[in-house]
Coordinates of C-alpha atoms and ligand atoms in Angstrom, one line a residue:
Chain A
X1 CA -26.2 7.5 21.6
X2 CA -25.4 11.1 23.0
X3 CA -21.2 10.8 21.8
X4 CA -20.6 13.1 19.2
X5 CA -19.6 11.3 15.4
X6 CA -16.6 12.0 13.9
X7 CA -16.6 10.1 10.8
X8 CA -19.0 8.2 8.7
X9 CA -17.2 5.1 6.6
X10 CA -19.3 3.2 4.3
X11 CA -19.2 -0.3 1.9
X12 CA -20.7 -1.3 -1.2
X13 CA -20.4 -3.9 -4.0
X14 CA -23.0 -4.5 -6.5
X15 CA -25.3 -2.1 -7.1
X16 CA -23.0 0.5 -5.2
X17 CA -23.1 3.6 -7.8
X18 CA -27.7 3.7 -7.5
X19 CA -27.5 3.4 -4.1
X20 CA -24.5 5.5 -3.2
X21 CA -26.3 8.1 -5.4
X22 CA -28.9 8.2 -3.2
X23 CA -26.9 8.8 0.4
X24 CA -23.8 10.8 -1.3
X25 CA -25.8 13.4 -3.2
X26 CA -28.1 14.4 -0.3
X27 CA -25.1 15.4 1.9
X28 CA -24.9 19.1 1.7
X29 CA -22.4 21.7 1.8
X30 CA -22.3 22.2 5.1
X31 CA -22.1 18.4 6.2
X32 CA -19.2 18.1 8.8
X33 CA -17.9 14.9 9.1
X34 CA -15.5 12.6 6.6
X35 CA -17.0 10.2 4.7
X36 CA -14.9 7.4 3.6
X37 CA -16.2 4.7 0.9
X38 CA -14.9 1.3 0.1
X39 CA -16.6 0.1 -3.2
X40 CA -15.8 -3.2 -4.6
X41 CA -14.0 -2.3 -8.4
X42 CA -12.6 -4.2 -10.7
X43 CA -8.1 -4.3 -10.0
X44 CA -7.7 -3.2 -13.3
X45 CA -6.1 0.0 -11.6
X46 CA -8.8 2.6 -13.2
X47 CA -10.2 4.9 -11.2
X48 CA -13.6 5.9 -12.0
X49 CA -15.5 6.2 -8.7
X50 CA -14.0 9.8 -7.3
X51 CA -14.6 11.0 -10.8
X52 CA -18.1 9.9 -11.3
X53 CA -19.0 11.1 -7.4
X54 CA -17.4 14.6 -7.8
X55 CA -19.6 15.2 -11.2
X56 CA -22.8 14.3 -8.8
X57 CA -22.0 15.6 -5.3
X58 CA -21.7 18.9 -3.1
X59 CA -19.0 17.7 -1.0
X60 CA -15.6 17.8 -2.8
X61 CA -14.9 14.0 -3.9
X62 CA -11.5 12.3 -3.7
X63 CA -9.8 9.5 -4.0
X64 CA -8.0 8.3 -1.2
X65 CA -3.8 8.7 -1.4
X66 CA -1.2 7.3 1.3
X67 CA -0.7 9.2 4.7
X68 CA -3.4 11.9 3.4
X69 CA -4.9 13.6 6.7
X70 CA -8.5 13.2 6.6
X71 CA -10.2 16.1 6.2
X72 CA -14.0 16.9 7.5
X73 CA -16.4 17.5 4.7
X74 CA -15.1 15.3 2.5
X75 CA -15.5 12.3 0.5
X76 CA -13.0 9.8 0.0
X77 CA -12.7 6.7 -2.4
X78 CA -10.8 3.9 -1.8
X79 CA -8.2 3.4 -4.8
X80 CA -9.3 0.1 -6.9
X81 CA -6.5 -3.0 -5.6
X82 CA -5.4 -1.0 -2.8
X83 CA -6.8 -1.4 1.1
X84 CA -7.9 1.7 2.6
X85 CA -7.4 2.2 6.1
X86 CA -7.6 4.5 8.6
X87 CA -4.8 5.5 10.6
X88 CA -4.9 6.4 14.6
X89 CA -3.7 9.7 13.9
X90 CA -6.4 9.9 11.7
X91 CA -4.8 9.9 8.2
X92 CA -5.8 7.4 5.6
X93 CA -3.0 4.9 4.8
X94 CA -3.2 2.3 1.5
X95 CA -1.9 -1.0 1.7
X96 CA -1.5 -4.4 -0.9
X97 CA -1.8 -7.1 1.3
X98 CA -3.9 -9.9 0.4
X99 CA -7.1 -9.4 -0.8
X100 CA -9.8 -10.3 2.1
X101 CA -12.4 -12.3 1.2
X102 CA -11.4 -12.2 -2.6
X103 CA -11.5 -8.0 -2.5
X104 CA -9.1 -5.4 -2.3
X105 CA -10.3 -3.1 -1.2
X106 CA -11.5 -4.8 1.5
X107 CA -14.1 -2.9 3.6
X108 CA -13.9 -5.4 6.7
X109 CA -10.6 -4.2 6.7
X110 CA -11.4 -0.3 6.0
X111 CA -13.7 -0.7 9.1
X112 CA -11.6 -2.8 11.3
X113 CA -9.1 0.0 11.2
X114 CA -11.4 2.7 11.6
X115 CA -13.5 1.4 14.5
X116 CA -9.4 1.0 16.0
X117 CA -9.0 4.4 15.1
X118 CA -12.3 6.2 16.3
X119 CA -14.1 3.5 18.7
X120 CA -17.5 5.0 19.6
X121 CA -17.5 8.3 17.5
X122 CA -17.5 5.9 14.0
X123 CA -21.0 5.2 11.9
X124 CA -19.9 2.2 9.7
X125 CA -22.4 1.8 6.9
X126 CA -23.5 -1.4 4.5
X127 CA -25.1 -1.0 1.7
X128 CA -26.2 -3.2 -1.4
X129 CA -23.5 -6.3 -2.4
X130 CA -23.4 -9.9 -3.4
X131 CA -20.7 -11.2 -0.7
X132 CA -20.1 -11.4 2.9
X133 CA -17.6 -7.7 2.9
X134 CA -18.4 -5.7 5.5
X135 CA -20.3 -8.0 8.0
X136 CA -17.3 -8.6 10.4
X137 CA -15.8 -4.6 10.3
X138 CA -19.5 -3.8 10.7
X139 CA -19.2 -6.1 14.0
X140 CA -15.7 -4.1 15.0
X141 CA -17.2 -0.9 15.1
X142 CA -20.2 -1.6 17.0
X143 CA -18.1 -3.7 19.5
X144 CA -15.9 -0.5 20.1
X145 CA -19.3 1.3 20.6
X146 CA -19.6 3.1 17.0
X147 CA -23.3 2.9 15.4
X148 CA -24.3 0.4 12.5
X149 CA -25.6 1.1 9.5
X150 CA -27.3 -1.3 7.7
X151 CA -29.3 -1.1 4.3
X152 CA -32.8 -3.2 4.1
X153 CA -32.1 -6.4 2.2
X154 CA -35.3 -5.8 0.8
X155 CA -34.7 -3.0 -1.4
X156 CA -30.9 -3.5 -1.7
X157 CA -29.9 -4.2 -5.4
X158 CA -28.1 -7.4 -4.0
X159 CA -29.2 -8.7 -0.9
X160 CA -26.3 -10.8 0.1
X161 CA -23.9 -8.4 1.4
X162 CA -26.5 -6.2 3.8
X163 CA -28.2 -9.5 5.3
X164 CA -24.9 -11.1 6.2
X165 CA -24.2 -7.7 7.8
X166 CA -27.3 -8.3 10.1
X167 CA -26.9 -11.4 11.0
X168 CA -23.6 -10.8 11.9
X169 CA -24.6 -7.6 14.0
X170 CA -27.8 -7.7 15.0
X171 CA -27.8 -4.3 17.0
X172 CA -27.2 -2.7 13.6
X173 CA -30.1 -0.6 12.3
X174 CA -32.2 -1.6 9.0
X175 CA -32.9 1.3 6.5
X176 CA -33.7 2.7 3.7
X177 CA -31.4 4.0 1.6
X178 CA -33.9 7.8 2.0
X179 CA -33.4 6.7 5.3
X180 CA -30.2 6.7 5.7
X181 CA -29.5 10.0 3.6
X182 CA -31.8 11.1 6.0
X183 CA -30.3 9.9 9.4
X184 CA -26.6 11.2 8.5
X185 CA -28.1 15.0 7.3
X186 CA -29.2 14.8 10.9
X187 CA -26.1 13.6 12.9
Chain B
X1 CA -0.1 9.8 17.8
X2 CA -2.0 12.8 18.6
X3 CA -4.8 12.6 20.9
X4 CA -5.6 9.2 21.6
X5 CA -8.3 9.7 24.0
X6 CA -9.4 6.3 25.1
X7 CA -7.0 4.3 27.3
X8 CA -4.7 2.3 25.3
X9 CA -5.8 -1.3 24.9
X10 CA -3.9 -4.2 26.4
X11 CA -3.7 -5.4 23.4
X12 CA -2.0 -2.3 21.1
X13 CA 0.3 -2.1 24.5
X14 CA 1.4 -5.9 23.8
X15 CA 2.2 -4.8 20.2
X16 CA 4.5 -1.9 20.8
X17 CA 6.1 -4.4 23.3
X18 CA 6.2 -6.9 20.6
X19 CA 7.8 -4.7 17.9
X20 CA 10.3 -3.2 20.8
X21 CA 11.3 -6.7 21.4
X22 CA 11.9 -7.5 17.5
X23 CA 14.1 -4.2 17.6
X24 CA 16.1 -5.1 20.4
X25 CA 17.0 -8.9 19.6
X26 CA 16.8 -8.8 16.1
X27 CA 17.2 -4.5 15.2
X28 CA 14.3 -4.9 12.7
X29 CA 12.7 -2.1 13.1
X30 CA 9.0 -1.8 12.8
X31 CA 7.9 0.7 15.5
X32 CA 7.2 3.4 13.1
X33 CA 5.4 1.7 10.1
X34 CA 1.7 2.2 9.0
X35 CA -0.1 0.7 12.6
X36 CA -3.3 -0.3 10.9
X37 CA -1.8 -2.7 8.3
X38 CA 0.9 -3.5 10.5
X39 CA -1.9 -4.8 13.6
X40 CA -4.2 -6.8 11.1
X41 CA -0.8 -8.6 9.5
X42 CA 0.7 -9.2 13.6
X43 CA -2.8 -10.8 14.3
X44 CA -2.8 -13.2 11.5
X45 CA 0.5 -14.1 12.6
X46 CA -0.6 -14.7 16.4
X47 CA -3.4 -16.7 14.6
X48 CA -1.5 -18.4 12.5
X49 CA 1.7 -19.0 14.4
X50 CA -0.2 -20.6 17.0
X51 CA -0.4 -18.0 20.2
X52 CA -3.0 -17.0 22.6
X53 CA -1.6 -13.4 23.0
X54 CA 1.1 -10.9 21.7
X55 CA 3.1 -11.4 25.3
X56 CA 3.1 -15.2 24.1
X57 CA 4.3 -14.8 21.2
X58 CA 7.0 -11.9 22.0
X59 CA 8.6 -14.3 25.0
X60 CA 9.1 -17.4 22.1
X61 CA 10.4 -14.6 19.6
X62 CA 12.8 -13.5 22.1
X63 CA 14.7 -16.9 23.1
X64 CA 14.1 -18.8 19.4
X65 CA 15.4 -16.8 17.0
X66 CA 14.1 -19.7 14.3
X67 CA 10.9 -17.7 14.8
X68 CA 12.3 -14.7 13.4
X69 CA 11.9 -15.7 9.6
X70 CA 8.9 -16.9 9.7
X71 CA 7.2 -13.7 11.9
X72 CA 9.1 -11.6 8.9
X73 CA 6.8 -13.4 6.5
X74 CA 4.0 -11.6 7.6
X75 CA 5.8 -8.6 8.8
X76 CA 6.7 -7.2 5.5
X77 CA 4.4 -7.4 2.3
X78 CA 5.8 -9.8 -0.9
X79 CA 3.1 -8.2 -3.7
X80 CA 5.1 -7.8 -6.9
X81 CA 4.7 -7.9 -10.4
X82 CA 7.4 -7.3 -13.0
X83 CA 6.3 -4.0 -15.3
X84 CA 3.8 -3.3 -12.7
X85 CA 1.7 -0.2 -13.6
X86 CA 2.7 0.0 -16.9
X87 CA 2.9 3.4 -17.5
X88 CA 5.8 3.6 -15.1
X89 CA 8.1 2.0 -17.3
X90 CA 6.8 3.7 -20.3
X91 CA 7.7 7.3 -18.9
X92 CA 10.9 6.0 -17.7
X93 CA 11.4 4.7 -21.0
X94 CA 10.1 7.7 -22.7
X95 CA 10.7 10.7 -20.0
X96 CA 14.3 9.7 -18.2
X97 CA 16.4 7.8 -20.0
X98 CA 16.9 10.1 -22.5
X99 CA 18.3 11.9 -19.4
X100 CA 20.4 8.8 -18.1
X101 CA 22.0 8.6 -21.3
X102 CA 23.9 12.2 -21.1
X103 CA 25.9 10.3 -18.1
X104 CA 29.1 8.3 -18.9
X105 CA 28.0 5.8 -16.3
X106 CA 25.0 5.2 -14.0
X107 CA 23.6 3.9 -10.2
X108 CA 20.9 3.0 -10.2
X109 CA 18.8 1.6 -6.6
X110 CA 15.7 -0.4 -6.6
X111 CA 14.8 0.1 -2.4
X112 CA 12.8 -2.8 -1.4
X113 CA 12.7 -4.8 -4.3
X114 CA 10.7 -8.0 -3.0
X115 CA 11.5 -11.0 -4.9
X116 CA 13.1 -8.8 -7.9
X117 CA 10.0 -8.3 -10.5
X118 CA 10.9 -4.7 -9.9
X119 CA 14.6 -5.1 -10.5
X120 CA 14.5 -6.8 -13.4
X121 CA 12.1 -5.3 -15.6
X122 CA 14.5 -1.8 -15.1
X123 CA 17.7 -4.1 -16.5
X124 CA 15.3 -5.2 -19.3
X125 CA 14.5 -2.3 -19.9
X126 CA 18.1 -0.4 -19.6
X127 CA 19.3 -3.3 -21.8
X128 CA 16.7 -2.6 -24.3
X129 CA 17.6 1.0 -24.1
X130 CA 21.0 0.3 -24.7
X131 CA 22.4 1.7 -21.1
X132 CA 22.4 -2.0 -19.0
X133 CA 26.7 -1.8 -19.8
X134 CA 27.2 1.7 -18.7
X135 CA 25.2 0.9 -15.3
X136 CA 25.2 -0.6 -11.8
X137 CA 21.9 -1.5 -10.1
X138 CA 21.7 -2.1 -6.2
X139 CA 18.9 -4.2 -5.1
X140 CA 18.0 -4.0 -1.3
X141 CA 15.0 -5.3 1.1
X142 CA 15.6 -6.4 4.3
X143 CA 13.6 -9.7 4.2
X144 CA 16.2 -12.3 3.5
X145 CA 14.2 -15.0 2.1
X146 CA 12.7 -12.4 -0.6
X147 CA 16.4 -10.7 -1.6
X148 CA 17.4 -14.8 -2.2
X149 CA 14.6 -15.1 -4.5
X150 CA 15.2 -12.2 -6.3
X151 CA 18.7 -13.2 -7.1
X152 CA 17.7 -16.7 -8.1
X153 CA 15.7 -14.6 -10.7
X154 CA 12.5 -17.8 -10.8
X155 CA 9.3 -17.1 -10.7
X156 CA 5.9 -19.3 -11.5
X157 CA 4.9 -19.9 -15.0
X158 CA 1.6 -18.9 -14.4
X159 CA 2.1 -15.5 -13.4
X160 CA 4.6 -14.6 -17.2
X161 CA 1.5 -14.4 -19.1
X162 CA 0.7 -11.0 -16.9
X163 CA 4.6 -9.7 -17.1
X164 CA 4.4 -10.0 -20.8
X165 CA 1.4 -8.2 -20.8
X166 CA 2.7 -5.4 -18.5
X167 CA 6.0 -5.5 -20.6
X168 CA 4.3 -4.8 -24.0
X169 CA 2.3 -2.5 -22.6
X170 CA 5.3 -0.9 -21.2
X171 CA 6.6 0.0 -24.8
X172 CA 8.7 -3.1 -24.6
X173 CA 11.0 -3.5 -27.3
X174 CA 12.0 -7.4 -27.5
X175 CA 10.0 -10.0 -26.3
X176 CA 9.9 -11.1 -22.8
X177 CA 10.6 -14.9 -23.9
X178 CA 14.0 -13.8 -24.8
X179 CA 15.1 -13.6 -21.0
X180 CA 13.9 -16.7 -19.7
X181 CA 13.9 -20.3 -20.1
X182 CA 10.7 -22.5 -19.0
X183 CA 10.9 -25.7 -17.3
X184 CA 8.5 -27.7 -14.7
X185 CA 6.0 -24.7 -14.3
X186 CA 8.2 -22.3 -13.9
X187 CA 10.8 -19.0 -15.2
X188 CA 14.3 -18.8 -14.9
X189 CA 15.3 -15.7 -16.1
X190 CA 19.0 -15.1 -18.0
X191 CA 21.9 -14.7 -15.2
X192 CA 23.4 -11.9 -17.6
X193 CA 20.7 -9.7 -16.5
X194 CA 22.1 -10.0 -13.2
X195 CA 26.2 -9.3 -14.2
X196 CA 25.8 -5.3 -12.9
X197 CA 23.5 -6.1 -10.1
X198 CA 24.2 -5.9 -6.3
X199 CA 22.1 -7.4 -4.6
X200 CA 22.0 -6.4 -0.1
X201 CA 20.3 -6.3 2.8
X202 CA 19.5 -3.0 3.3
X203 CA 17.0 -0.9 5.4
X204 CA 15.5 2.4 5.0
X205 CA 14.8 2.8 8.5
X206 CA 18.2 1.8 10.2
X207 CA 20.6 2.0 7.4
X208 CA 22.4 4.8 6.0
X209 CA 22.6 6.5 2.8
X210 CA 23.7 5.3 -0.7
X211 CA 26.1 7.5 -2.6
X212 CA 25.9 9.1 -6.1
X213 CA 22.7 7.2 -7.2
X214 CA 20.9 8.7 -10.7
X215 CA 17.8 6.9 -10.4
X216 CA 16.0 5.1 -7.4
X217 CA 13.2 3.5 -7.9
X218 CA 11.4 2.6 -4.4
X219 CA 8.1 1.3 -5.3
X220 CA 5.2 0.2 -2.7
X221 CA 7.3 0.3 0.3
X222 CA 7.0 3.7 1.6
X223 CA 3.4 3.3 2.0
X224 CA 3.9 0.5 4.6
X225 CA 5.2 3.1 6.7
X226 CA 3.9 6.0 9.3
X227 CA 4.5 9.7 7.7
X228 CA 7.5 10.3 10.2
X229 CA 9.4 7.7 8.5
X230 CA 8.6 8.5 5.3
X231 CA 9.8 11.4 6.0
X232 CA 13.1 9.8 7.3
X233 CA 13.0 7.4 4.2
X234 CA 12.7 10.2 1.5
X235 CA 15.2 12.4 3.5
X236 CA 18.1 9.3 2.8
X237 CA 16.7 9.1 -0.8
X238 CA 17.6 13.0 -1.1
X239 CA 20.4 12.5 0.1
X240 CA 21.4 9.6 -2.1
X241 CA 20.5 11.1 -5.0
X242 CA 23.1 13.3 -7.5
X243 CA 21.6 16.5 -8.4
X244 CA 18.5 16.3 -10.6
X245 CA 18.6 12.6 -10.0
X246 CA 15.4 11.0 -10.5
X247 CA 13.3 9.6 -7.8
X248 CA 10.2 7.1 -8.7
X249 CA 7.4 5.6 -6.3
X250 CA 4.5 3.8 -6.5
X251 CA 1.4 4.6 -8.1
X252 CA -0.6 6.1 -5.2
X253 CA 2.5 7.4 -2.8
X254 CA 3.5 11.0 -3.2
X255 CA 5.7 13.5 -1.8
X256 CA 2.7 15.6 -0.9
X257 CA 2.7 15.8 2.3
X258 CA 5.9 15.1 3.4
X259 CA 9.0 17.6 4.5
X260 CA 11.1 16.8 1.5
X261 CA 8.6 17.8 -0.8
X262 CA 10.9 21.3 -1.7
X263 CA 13.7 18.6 -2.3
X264 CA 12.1 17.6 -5.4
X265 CA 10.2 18.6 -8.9
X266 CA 7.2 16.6 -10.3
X267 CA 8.5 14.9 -13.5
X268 CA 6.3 13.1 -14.2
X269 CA 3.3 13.8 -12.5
X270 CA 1.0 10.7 -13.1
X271 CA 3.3 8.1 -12.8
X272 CA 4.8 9.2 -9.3
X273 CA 8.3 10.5 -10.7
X274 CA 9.9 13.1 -8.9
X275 CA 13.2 15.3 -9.3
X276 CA 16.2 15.9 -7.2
X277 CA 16.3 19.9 -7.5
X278 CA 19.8 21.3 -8.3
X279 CA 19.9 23.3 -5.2
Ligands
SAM1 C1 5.1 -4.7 -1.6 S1 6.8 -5.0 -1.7 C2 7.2 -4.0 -3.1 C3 8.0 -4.7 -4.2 C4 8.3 -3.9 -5.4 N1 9.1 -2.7 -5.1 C5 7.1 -3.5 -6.2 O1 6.6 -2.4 -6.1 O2 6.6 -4.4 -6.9 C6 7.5 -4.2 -0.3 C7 8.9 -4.6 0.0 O3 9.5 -3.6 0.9 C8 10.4 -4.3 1.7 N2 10.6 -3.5 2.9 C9 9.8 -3.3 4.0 N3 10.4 -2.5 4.9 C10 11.6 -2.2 4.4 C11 12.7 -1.4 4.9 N4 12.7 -0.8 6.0 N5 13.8 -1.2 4.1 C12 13.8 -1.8 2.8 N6 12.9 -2.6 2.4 C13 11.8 -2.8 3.1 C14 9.6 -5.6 2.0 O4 10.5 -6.6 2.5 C15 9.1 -5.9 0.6 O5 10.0 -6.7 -0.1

């Protein structure tokens, strides 16, 4: 576990705005790395996540636009009924293929891309959701060496989402959400 | 590609072989499009299409070109929607055409226009504005299957209930029903919408420019490819345009962070509607 992180990307469907509350808003100023969020949103093309994270976090807020260069210290939003993904060059590029597993965004496919993209300097993160997301990117990144992330079922809002993850990726470690504020102010 | 530290994988080394072979056989060029969306869409194919490996599947591609098509079906992305993001058409509507309407006659180029949705809520929308006479539109994609669909002008039943939404939204000013005929599940909209329309196979990657155009209207397919050929893409838009010619994308593409970005004026900032300078 000594390789250095480069970017942090996370997932979360129901229950995502308590929970990311908790990890987002206890970043500081002077946290390094990107961090790059897929939340499940209704396609209806609004986008209130960036807006509602900028009001409660340190780090500047964004959401995500095509063939941006990802910049450290920041937080990035995937745009509701667009894929995020991460380029190898490292900017982020959209997409509107299918949705995966009825969701676009997608965050097997944001971390598919990203553990392509940064193999083992990538902590891929699943937090609270009612489906399967994230479970088979989570898998991706730590077969290309990057860390897993993996909120305890037990105190997620939905458990679905965060025990498929496990089962799927067993390696991946179970936390807290104070936990896992906690582990990334100390990467 | 900057810095790519760890040794390429066999299999990313298979996929730039794959998309060298498409482009020598075939000159469809995808070597420089978005390679994340791009790899997930090739493996589906290998998946789907039957192979064990990229190398597999790049030695059939190569000697049965009845392969072609059906690769190109997951190559390129068919998501369209006619009076998709609504606002769009509403600025256009309410922002340009009261600039269109100073010329005598117009050109107007919908780049990549899938299986028309795109196309023809502009000539509803021209007609309703009372400029479809004075005006030519050239519709171009490079999928062949999707360009034939678009000029067949049918499209499922099911899916009208959202265009008539999106039109009224738009700031529509007939009703939708007035442009097609149902039957058996499905659309058929009015041939007369297509009497100024050109419809060919064009690309922005290997294809050259388009002369004299007012508007172009290239919506969701620049964000398919890597920023060097956007670059290229929005360099043949420039020079396609006439001066203070209006250029419209999709809703989250920009011209941020590309060269060209002196080349144009935000006119409409929101909706992704950009202006040729006058230079
Ligand atoms: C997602 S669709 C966009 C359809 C429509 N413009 C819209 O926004 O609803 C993308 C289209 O771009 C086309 N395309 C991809 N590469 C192209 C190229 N190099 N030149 C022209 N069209 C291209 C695809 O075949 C596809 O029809």
């Amino acid at each position: 576990m000594s390789v250095q992180p480069e970017a942090i990307v996370i997932g979360a469907s129901a229950g995502a705005v308590e929970a990311l509350s908790v990890v987002l808003t206890a970043l500081p100023a002077s946290f390094r790395l990107p961090v790059i969020v897929v939340v499940h949103v209704p396609p209806d093309r609004r986008s209130v996540m960036a807006e509602l994270f900028q009001a409660k976090c340190v780090l500047p807020v964004q959401e995500a636009e095509d063939k941006q260069p990802i910049v450290g210290g920041t937080i990035y939003f995937a745009p509701p009924d667009y894929h995020l993904l991460i380029e190898v060059d490292r900017c982020l590029s959209l997409s509107s293929d299918e949705p995966v597993l009825f969701s676009r965004p997608s965050i097997d496919v944001l971390f598919e891309s990203a553990a392509d993209a940064y193999g083992p300097t990538m902590i891929a993160i699943v937090l609270t959701g009612a489906n399967h997301d994230g479970a088979a990117g989570l898998r991706a990144v730590v077969d290309a060496g990057g860390r897993g992330l993996v909120q305890d079922p037990e105190t997620a809002f939905a458990a679905a989402m965060p025990e498929a993850a496990i089962q799927m990726c067993p390696s991946a470690r179970v936390m807290s959400l104070e936990a896992i504020a906690q582990y990334l102010k100390e990467v | 590609m900057t810095e790519v530290t760890v040794p390429e994988k066999i299999e990313d080394i298979e996929i730039r072989l794959l998309l060298e072979a498409l482009f020598l056989k075939y000159h469809y060029d995808f070597r420089n499009y978005a390679m994340a969306s791009i790899k997930r869409r090739l493996k589906q194919a290998r998946q789907q299409l039957g192979f064990a490996t990229f190398s597999a599947l790049q030695e059939s591609l190569l000697h049965d070109p009845a392969l072609l098509p059906r690769l190109l079906r997951y190559l390129t992305v068919q998501v369209s929607e006619m009076f998709r993001d609504p606002g769009y058409f509403k600025a256009m509507r309410e922002k340009v055409v009261p600039h269109l309407r100073t010329y005598p006659s117009l050109k107007v180029w919908i780049a990549g226009c899938s299986t028309g949705e795109e196309l023809y809520s502009l000539v509803i929308l021209f007609r309703e504005e009372g400029l479809e006479d004075r005006t030519i539109f050239y519709a171009t994609d490079i999928n062949h299957e999707a360009l034939q669909a678009a000029e067949a002008g049918i499209f499922a039943l099911d899916r009208v209930a959202l265009f008539t939404e999106n039109h009224r939204k738009s700031g529509g000013k007939s009703s939708l029903s007035d442009y097609y005929q149902a039957a058996y599940g499905r659309v058929s909209f009015d041939k007369s919408l297509r009497r100024n329309v050109v419809f060919s196979d064009h690309s922005l990657v290997t294809d050259a420019v388009f002369a004299e155009m007012h508007l172009i209207s290239c919506r969701n397919v620049m964000i398919y490819f890597d920023s060097g050929l956007q670059d290229h893409a929005l360099g043949l838009f420039k020079d396609s345009l006439v001066r203070k010619g209006f250029l419209g994308l999709g809703s989250k593409e920009n011209l941020r962070f590309s060269r060209h970005a002196n080349a144009f004026t935000d006119f409409v900032r929101e909706e992704k509607i950009y202006q040729r300078r006058a230079e």
